[in-house]
Amino acid sequence: MHPSASRRFHVLPWGIFLILSAVLVSMWDRLRRNEEEIVRTETNVTASQVARRLETYLSTRLGLVEILRDDRVGGELRSADEFREAAQAIQRAFSGFQAINWIDAEGVIQCVVPLESNRAALGRSLRSHPEAEAARTFLLAERTFEPRMTPPIDLLQGGRGFATYFPVKPDGRLEGYVNGVFRIDPLIEDCLGTDLDGSFHLRIDDRESFVYRRADGAAFGADAIVGLGESHVLDRVWTVEIAPTADLLARTRTSADEIFLAFGVALSGALALVLVRLRSREKALRDGARRYLSLVETAGSAILLLDTGGRILEFNREAERTYGVTRQEALGSDYVERFLAPAVREGVREQIVRVMSGEPARSYESAIRRTDGTERVLLWNATRIDDPSDRPLGLLAIGQD
């Protein structure tokens, strides 16, 4: 054999091996990057969903506090007992509250609900609150007559949380404030449950203030995959950060790429496996993004309170925008007759009867009719509201597009 041919004979296999190895390494690197992209997409979408869920959770509860404020402005709930009963009804129907308080115009807490776990706050003046941010936020609400929310603070009754102040100003005269108080850790646990356990670390901040952590120290390092979201509540913005756990990363990664390198001699089979797995992962990326992004995302909620006869007792601002009528125009109306098309009235009446009998409605879909004749379909959650003797007073319904 000619020397040059011999060299080609020996070099060619090595050249082919190097070329094929380069192809395998290139495919291996792409597979790794796709695996990382799948995790990154899921992390970003999860962060957005967590932020939306927190925003909806808090906005719903603050909407109820706003209803108390509006009832007080409208001349209802004049006595401490009436205020206490209304606050207790809300807390029975909705978890997450530490307290709902009444603060007089001088900034002194005059009524706390419930009393037993919040007794330390009773009679305290917010003007001399030991937390400077709490006093500053209260004074800002007093000056602007707008609802305000504190950053995370040490609560008067103990624990870490935040407070909201809703000024009550009938006829231009400041009468006091409805005060919603929340402890952060139980609120976050109630809102998110165990959905993130084993898959994601969680960190929430309010500007420069720490709000909540469910993470180890290295979870948000410089090289970590981190998804970001924002929850807008009153005048505050919470930044939500999500990072995948080691368990999630381990579940996402496979040994296919090492198999390609170890069995490079079986090029055709290895390349076929690479392409199949690559296409599978690319499809998983697309399907995963589509699945997460298709979830309904909304922070606004229409909140209605109906009496046992189906007449409207309360109608919040989001409901005004949803139905195209003012609160005053809606109060006292028969909800079914005024806002539902004839074809759906009977089904909704039956649903109302079931809720009044004690069976909460979850994710009930119903079309509503606006005053301009257009229709919208809302997703409803409803629960019965009882008096202290467990007699039904009506139902509280929350609707979302």
Short mmCIF file of C-alpha atoms in Angstrom, two decimals:
data_model
loop_
_atom_site.label_atom_id
_atom_site.label_comp_id
_atom_site.label_asym_id
_atom_site.label_seq_id
_atom_site.Cartn_x
_atom_site.Cartn_y
_atom_site.Cartn_z
CA MET A 1 0.00 0.00 0.00
CA HIS A 2 1.35 3.41 -0.90
CA PRO A 3 2.47 5.33 2.19
CA SER A 4 0.11 8.20 1.45
CA ALA A 5 -2.76 5.79 0.96
CA SER A 6 -1.84 4.08 4.21
CA ARG A 7 -1.92 7.38 6.01
CA ARG A 8 -5.30 8.12 4.49
CA PHE A 9 -6.46 4.65 5.49
CA HIS A 10 -5.49 5.27 9.13
CA VAL A 11 -6.38 8.95 9.25
CA LEU A 12 -9.77 8.64 7.58
CA PRO A 13 -11.34 6.52 10.32
CA TRP A 14 -10.03 8.92 12.94
CA GLY A 15 -11.26 11.84 10.90
CA ILE A 16 -14.68 10.24 10.57
CA PHE A 17 -14.63 9.45 14.29
CA LEU A 18 -13.75 13.05 15.15
CA ILE A 19 -16.43 14.41 12.84
CA LEU A 20 -19.04 12.06 14.21
CA SER A 21 -17.89 12.83 17.75
CA ALA A 22 -18.25 16.54 17.02
CA VAL A 23 -21.77 15.93 15.73
CA LEU A 24 -22.60 13.92 18.83
CA VAL A 25 -21.13 16.55 21.14
CA SER A 26 -23.02 19.27 19.29
CA MET A 27 -26.28 17.39 19.62
CA TRP A 28 -25.53 16.63 23.27
CA ASP A 29 -24.96 20.33 23.95
CA ARG A 30 -28.19 21.26 22.18
CA LEU A 31 -30.12 18.67 24.16
CA ARG A 32 -28.73 20.09 27.40
CA ARG A 33 -29.68 23.60 26.37
CA ASN A 34 -33.18 22.47 25.43
CA GLU A 35 -33.53 20.74 28.79
CA GLU A 36 -32.51 23.98 30.45
CA GLU A 37 -34.90 25.96 28.26
CA ILE A 38 -37.80 23.71 29.26
CA VAL A 39 -37.02 24.34 32.93
CA ARG A 40 -36.56 28.06 32.27
CA THR A 41 -39.92 28.32 30.49
CA GLU A 42 -41.74 26.40 33.20
CA THR A 43 -40.01 28.52 35.84
CA ASN A 44 -40.99 31.81 34.17
CA VAL A 45 -44.58 30.75 33.65
CA THR A 46 -44.85 29.43 37.21
CA ALA A 47 -43.50 32.71 38.58
CA SER A 48 -46.11 34.61 36.58
CA GLN A 49 -48.87 32.30 37.80
CA VAL A 50 -47.77 32.55 41.43
CA ALA A 51 -47.71 36.35 41.18
CA ARG A 52 -51.19 36.37 39.62
CA ARG A 53 -52.54 34.00 42.24
CA LEU A 54 -51.15 36.15 45.07
CA GLU A 55 -52.53 39.30 43.46
CA THR A 56 -55.98 37.77 43.01
CA TYR A 57 -55.97 36.31 46.53
CA LEU A 58 -55.05 39.63 48.15
CA SER A 59 -57.23 41.77 45.86
CA THR A 60 -60.25 39.62 46.69
CA ARG A 61 -59.76 40.01 50.42
CA LEU A 62 -59.00 43.71 50.20
CA GLY A 63 -62.11 44.05 48.04
CA LEU A 64 -64.09 42.69 50.99
CA VAL A 65 -62.44 45.20 53.32
CA GLU A 66 -63.40 47.87 50.80
CA ILE A 67 -67.02 46.67 50.98
CA LEU A 68 -66.96 47.21 54.74
CA ARG A 69 -65.60 50.71 54.14
CA ASP A 70 -68.32 51.45 51.58
CA ASP A 71 -71.04 50.11 53.89
CA ARG A 72 -69.76 52.36 56.65
CA VAL A 73 -69.71 55.36 54.30
CA GLY A 74 -73.22 54.49 53.14
CA GLY A 75 -74.60 54.66 56.66
CA GLU A 76 -74.63 50.93 57.33
CA LEU A 77 -72.64 49.20 60.09
CA ARG A 78 -72.96 52.19 62.42
CA SER A 79 -72.53 50.28 65.67
CA ALA A 80 -69.53 48.28 66.86
CA ASP A 81 -71.68 45.14 66.98
CA GLU A 82 -72.77 45.56 63.36
CA PHE A 83 -69.17 46.11 62.28
CA ARG A 84 -68.04 43.09 64.27
CA GLU A 85 -70.73 40.82 62.79
CA ALA A 86 -69.88 41.89 59.22
CA ALA A 87 -66.15 41.35 59.83
CA GLN A 88 -66.80 37.91 61.33
CA ALA A 89 -68.95 36.92 58.35
CA ILE A 90 -66.11 37.79 55.97
CA GLN A 91 -63.57 35.86 58.03
CA ARG A 92 -65.81 32.81 58.16
CA ALA A 93 -66.12 32.83 54.38
CA PHE A 94 -62.52 33.75 53.50
CA SER A 95 -59.32 32.56 55.13
CA GLY A 96 -56.09 34.53 55.34
CA PHE A 97 -57.12 37.41 57.61
CA GLN A 98 -55.26 38.06 60.85
CA ALA A 99 -57.76 40.76 61.86
CA ILE A 100 -60.27 43.30 60.57
CA ASN A 101 -60.24 46.39 62.80
CA TRP A 102 -61.98 49.72 63.21
CA ILE A 103 -59.68 52.71 63.77
CA ASP A 104 -61.10 56.05 64.87
CA ALA A 105 -60.24 59.38 63.27
CA GLU A 106 -57.46 59.94 65.80
CA GLY A 107 -55.72 56.74 64.74
CA VAL A 108 -56.63 54.62 67.78
CA ILE A 109 -57.73 51.00 67.23
CA GLN A 110 -61.18 50.80 68.79
CA CYS A 111 -62.45 47.40 67.63
CA VAL A 112 -60.53 44.25 66.64
CA VAL A 113 -62.02 41.13 65.05
CA PRO A 114 -61.29 38.51 66.26
CA LEU A 115 -60.39 39.86 69.69
CA GLU A 116 -58.68 36.93 71.37
CA SER A 117 -55.68 36.61 69.05
CA ASN A 118 -55.37 40.39 68.49
CA ARG A 119 -55.97 41.80 71.96
CA ALA A 120 -52.53 43.42 72.08
CA ALA A 121 -53.56 45.80 69.25
CA LEU A 122 -56.74 47.07 70.94
CA GLY A 123 -56.45 50.69 72.06
CA ARG A 124 -53.08 51.27 70.39
CA SER A 125 -52.43 54.47 68.45
CA LEU A 126 -51.04 54.11 64.95
CA ARG A 127 -49.48 57.54 65.16
CA SER A 128 -47.04 56.15 67.71
CA HIS A 129 -46.64 52.71 66.10
CA PRO A 130 -43.19 51.27 66.96
CA GLU A 131 -42.70 50.50 63.26
CA ALA A 132 -41.92 53.76 61.46
CA GLU A 133 -43.26 52.42 58.13
CA ALA A 134 -46.62 51.58 59.70
CA ALA A 135 -47.00 55.09 61.14
CA ARG A 136 -45.83 56.65 57.85
CA THR A 137 -48.34 54.61 55.82
CA PHE A 138 -51.20 55.50 58.16
CA LEU A 139 -50.38 59.22 57.96
CA LEU A 140 -50.25 58.93 54.16
CA ALA A 141 -53.75 57.40 54.14
CA GLU A 142 -54.92 60.17 56.45
CA ARG A 143 -53.50 62.89 54.22
CA THR A 144 -54.61 61.49 50.84
CA PHE A 145 -57.88 59.76 51.90
CA GLU A 146 -56.77 56.84 49.70
CA PRO A 147 -56.39 53.17 50.77
CA ARG A 148 -52.79 52.36 51.65
CA MET A 149 -50.81 49.23 52.45
CA THR A 150 -47.69 48.95 54.59
CA PRO A 151 -44.54 47.09 53.65
CA PRO A 152 -43.81 44.05 55.86
CA ILE A 153 -43.78 45.12 59.52
CA ASP A 154 -43.81 43.65 63.02
CA LEU A 155 -47.52 43.65 63.90
CA LEU A 156 -48.81 45.09 67.16
CA GLN A 157 -50.38 41.72 68.01
CA GLY A 158 -47.12 39.92 67.21
CA GLY A 159 -45.73 38.25 64.13
CA ARG A 160 -44.58 39.54 60.78
CA GLY A 161 -47.22 40.88 58.43
CA PHE A 162 -48.72 43.95 56.80
CA ALA A 163 -51.67 46.26 57.36
CA THR A 164 -54.05 48.15 55.07
CA TYR A 165 -55.95 51.34 55.87
CA PHE A 166 -59.21 52.27 54.11
CA PRO A 167 -60.32 55.80 55.11
CA VAL A 168 -64.03 56.25 55.85
CA LYS A 169 -65.08 59.75 54.83
CA PRO A 170 -68.86 60.24 54.57
CA ASP A 171 -69.93 63.73 53.49
CA GLY A 172 -66.31 64.90 53.32
CA ARG A 173 -65.68 64.27 57.03
CA LEU A 174 -63.07 61.72 58.12
CA GLU A 175 -64.79 59.27 60.47
CA GLY A 176 -62.10 56.61 60.78
CA TYR A 177 -60.54 53.67 58.97
CA VAL A 178 -61.32 50.04 58.19
CA ASN A 179 -58.08 48.18 58.86
CA GLY A 180 -57.29 44.81 57.25
CA VAL A 181 -54.36 43.03 58.91
CA PHE A 182 -52.56 39.95 57.57
CA ARG A 183 -49.77 37.72 58.85
CA ILE A 184 -47.50 36.93 55.93
CA ASP A 185 -46.46 33.30 56.47
CA PRO A 186 -49.93 31.81 57.02
CA LEU A 187 -51.34 33.99 54.22
CA ILE A 188 -48.77 32.75 51.67
CA GLU A 189 -49.18 29.14 52.80
CA ASP A 190 -52.97 29.44 52.50
CA CYS A 191 -52.74 31.01 49.05
CA LEU A 192 -50.14 28.68 47.51
CA GLY A 193 -50.48 25.54 49.61
CA THR A 194 -47.98 22.85 48.66
CA ASP A 195 -48.09 23.45 44.89
CA LEU A 196 -44.41 24.44 44.73
CA ASP A 197 -43.05 21.85 47.19
CA GLY A 198 -40.29 19.72 45.71
CA SER A 199 -40.18 21.67 42.46
CA PHE A 200 -39.45 25.34 43.14
CA HIS A 201 -37.84 27.65 45.64
CA LEU A 202 -39.79 30.85 46.34
CA ARG A 203 -38.71 34.34 47.34
CA ILE A 204 -40.99 37.39 47.65
CA ASP A 205 -39.82 40.95 48.27
CA ASP A 206 -41.51 44.34 48.62
CA ARG A 207 -39.01 46.70 47.07
CA GLU A 208 -36.04 46.31 49.43
CA SER A 209 -38.05 44.63 52.19
CA PHE A 210 -38.07 40.87 52.74
CA VAL A 211 -41.59 39.40 52.54
CA TYR A 212 -41.30 35.60 52.38
CA ARG A 213 -38.76 32.84 51.78
CA ARG A 214 -39.19 29.17 50.98
CA ALA A 215 -35.69 28.44 49.71
CA ASP A 216 -32.17 27.39 50.66
CA GLY A 217 -29.30 29.86 50.57
CA ALA A 218 -27.88 28.91 47.16
CA ALA A 219 -31.19 28.71 45.30
CA PHE A 220 -30.93 32.20 43.79
CA GLY A 221 -27.21 32.31 42.98
CA ALA A 222 -25.67 34.09 40.02
CA ASP A 223 -26.00 31.07 37.71
CA ALA A 224 -29.45 29.98 38.87
CA ILE A 225 -32.49 29.79 36.61
CA VAL A 226 -34.88 32.38 38.07
CA GLY A 227 -38.42 33.31 36.98
CA LEU A 228 -39.83 36.72 37.89
CA GLY A 229 -43.37 37.98 38.46
CA GLU A 230 -45.03 40.97 40.09
CA SER A 231 -48.11 41.23 42.30
CA HIS A 232 -49.72 44.70 42.39
CA VAL A 233 -51.83 45.27 45.50
CA LEU A 234 -53.08 48.78 46.39
CA ASP A 235 -49.96 50.98 46.30
CA ARG A 236 -47.45 48.15 46.81
CA VAL A 237 -45.63 45.89 44.35
CA TRP A 238 -44.40 42.48 45.45
CA THR A 239 -41.63 40.88 43.39
CA VAL A 240 -41.99 37.11 43.10
CA GLU A 241 -38.90 35.04 42.28
CA ILE A 242 -39.05 31.31 41.51
CA ALA A 243 -36.07 28.97 41.11
CA PRO A 244 -36.16 25.23 40.30
CA THR A 245 -35.05 22.79 42.99
CA ALA A 246 -32.33 20.22 42.47
CA ASP A 247 -35.06 17.56 42.37
CA LEU A 248 -36.83 19.27 39.47
CA LEU A 249 -33.58 19.65 37.54
CA ALA A 250 -32.77 16.00 38.15
CA ARG A 251 -36.21 14.92 36.94
CA THR A 252 -35.83 16.99 33.77
CA ARG A 253 -32.40 15.74 32.80
CA THR A 254 -31.83 12.29 31.31
CA SER A 255 -28.83 10.08 30.65
CA ALA A 256 -29.50 10.06 26.88
CA ASP A 257 -26.64 12.43 26.10
CA GLU A 258 -24.10 10.30 28.00
CA ILE A 259 -25.39 7.26 26.16
CA PHE A 260 -24.71 9.03 22.84
CA LEU A 261 -21.13 9.70 23.79
CA ALA A 262 -20.52 6.23 25.26
CA PHE A 263 -21.90 4.43 22.23
CA GLY A 264 -20.62 6.73 19.50
CA VAL A 265 -19.70 3.75 17.30
CA ALA A 266 -23.40 3.04 16.91
CA LEU A 267 -23.77 6.33 15.09
CA SER A 268 -26.96 5.74 13.16
CA GLY A 269 -28.87 4.47 16.19
CA ALA A 270 -27.41 7.14 18.43
CA LEU A 271 -28.26 9.94 16.00
CA ALA A 272 -31.80 8.61 15.61
CA LEU A 273 -32.21 8.59 19.39
CA VAL A 274 -30.84 12.11 19.59
CA LEU A 275 -33.31 13.38 17.00
CA VAL A 276 -36.26 11.59 18.59
CA ARG A 277 -35.42 12.89 22.04
CA LEU A 278 -34.63 16.36 20.71
CA ARG A 279 -37.96 16.61 18.89
CA SER A 280 -39.73 15.22 21.94
CA ARG A 281 -38.14 17.84 24.16
CA GLU A 282 -38.84 20.65 21.72
CA LYS A 283 -42.48 19.56 21.62
CA ALA A 284 -42.52 19.36 25.42
CA LEU A 285 -41.20 22.91 25.52
CA ARG A 286 -43.90 24.18 23.18
CA ASP A 287 -46.69 22.19 24.81
CA GLY A 288 -45.54 23.14 28.29
CA ALA A 289 -45.42 26.83 27.45
CA ARG A 290 -48.82 26.64 25.74
CA ARG A 291 -50.34 24.75 28.68
CA TYR A 292 -49.11 27.18 31.29
CA LEU A 293 -49.83 30.31 29.28
CA SER A 294 -53.37 29.12 28.53
CA LEU A 295 -54.29 29.28 32.23
CA VAL A 296 -56.76 32.01 33.00
CA GLU A 297 -54.88 34.99 34.46
CA THR A 298 -56.91 37.71 36.21
CA ALA A 299 -56.49 39.90 39.18
CA GLY A 300 -59.86 41.70 39.05
CA SER A 301 -62.93 40.18 40.63
CA ALA A 302 -66.58 41.22 40.54
CA ILE A 303 -67.93 40.79 44.08
CA LEU A 304 -71.67 40.59 44.75
CA LEU A 305 -73.62 40.02 47.94
CA LEU A 306 -77.16 38.72 47.46
CA ASP A 307 -79.86 38.28 50.09
CA THR A 308 -81.80 35.04 50.46
CA GLY A 309 -84.26 36.26 47.85
CA GLY A 310 -81.55 36.93 45.26
CA ARG A 311 -81.59 40.73 45.56
CA ILE A 312 -78.32 42.63 45.39
CA LEU A 313 -77.04 43.90 48.75
CA GLU A 314 -73.51 44.78 47.67
CA PHE A 315 -71.87 45.54 44.33
CA ASN A 316 -68.18 46.49 44.18
CA ARG A 317 -66.30 48.66 41.69
CA GLU A 318 -65.16 45.77 39.51
CA ALA A 319 -68.81 44.66 39.31
CA GLU A 320 -69.73 48.17 38.15
CA ARG A 321 -67.20 47.90 35.33
CA THR A 322 -68.27 44.35 34.50
CA TYR A 323 -72.03 44.99 34.33
CA GLY A 324 -71.97 48.60 33.17
CA VAL A 325 -74.09 49.98 36.03
CA THR A 326 -73.30 51.91 39.18
CA ARG A 327 -73.54 50.41 42.63
CA GLN A 328 -76.52 52.59 43.50
CA GLU A 329 -78.36 51.48 40.37
CA ALA A 330 -77.70 47.82 41.12
CA LEU A 331 -78.56 47.73 44.85
CA GLY A 332 -81.93 46.18 45.57
CA SER A 333 -82.29 44.69 42.08
CA ASP A 334 -83.20 41.07 41.50
CA TYR A 335 -79.86 39.81 40.18
CA VAL A 336 -81.25 37.01 38.00
CA GLU A 337 -83.97 39.15 36.39
CA ARG A 338 -81.77 42.15 35.73
CA PHE A 339 -78.47 40.69 34.64
CA LEU A 340 -79.19 37.28 33.12
CA ALA A 341 -80.70 36.29 29.80
CA PRO A 342 -83.96 34.30 30.08
CA ALA A 343 -82.30 31.16 28.75
CA VAL A 344 -79.91 30.86 31.72
CA ARG A 345 -82.04 32.18 34.55
CA GLU A 346 -83.47 28.87 35.69
CA GLY A 347 -80.05 27.20 35.89
CA VAL A 348 -78.58 30.07 37.88
CA ARG A 349 -81.57 30.13 40.26
CA GLU A 350 -81.01 26.43 40.91
CA GLN A 351 -77.33 27.12 41.60
CA ILE A 352 -78.27 29.90 44.04
CA VAL A 353 -80.62 27.51 45.87
CA ARG A 354 -77.79 24.98 46.21
CA VAL A 355 -75.43 27.61 47.62
CA MET A 356 -78.11 28.82 50.05
CA SER A 357 -78.50 25.24 51.23
CA GLY A 358 -74.82 25.20 52.21
CA GLU A 359 -73.16 23.79 49.08
CA PRO A 360 -70.46 26.26 47.90
CA ALA A 361 -70.09 26.86 44.17
CA ARG A 362 -66.61 26.46 42.73
CA SER A 363 -65.71 27.56 39.22
CA TYR A 364 -69.34 27.83 38.10
CA GLU A 365 -69.57 29.31 34.60
CA SER A 366 -72.41 31.64 33.75
CA ALA A 367 -73.12 34.25 31.08
CA ILE A 368 -74.18 37.69 32.28
CA ARG A 369 -75.91 40.46 30.36
CA ARG A 370 -74.59 44.01 30.57
CA THR A 371 -76.88 47.01 30.41
CA ASP A 372 -75.72 47.73 26.85
CA GLY A 373 -77.09 44.32 25.78
CA THR A 374 -73.73 42.60 25.37
CA GLU A 375 -72.99 39.36 27.16
CA ARG A 376 -69.91 38.17 29.05
CA VAL A 377 -69.16 34.77 30.50
CA LEU A 378 -67.80 34.78 34.06
CA LEU A 379 -66.39 32.05 36.28
CA TRP A 380 -68.04 32.17 39.70
CA ASN A 381 -67.16 31.06 43.21
CA ALA A 382 -69.95 31.53 45.73
CA THR A 383 -70.53 30.70 49.37
CA ARG A 384 -73.34 31.19 51.83
CA ILE A 385 -73.06 33.92 54.46
CA ASP A 386 -74.58 33.09 57.85
CA ASP A 387 -75.42 35.19 60.89
CA PRO A 388 -73.89 34.35 64.32
CA SER A 389 -76.74 31.84 64.83
CA ASP A 390 -75.83 30.06 61.59
CA ARG A 391 -78.97 31.29 59.82
CA PRO A 392 -78.35 32.16 56.15
CA LEU A 393 -78.18 35.87 55.42
CA GLY A 394 -77.43 35.51 51.73
CA LEU A 395 -74.52 34.54 49.49
CA LEU A 396 -71.23 36.12 48.52
CA ALA A 397 -70.25 35.58 44.89
CA ILE A 398 -66.94 36.37 43.18
CA GLY A 399 -66.84 36.39 39.40
CA GLN A 400 -63.87 36.50 37.06
CA ASP A 401 -63.62 36.65 33.31
#
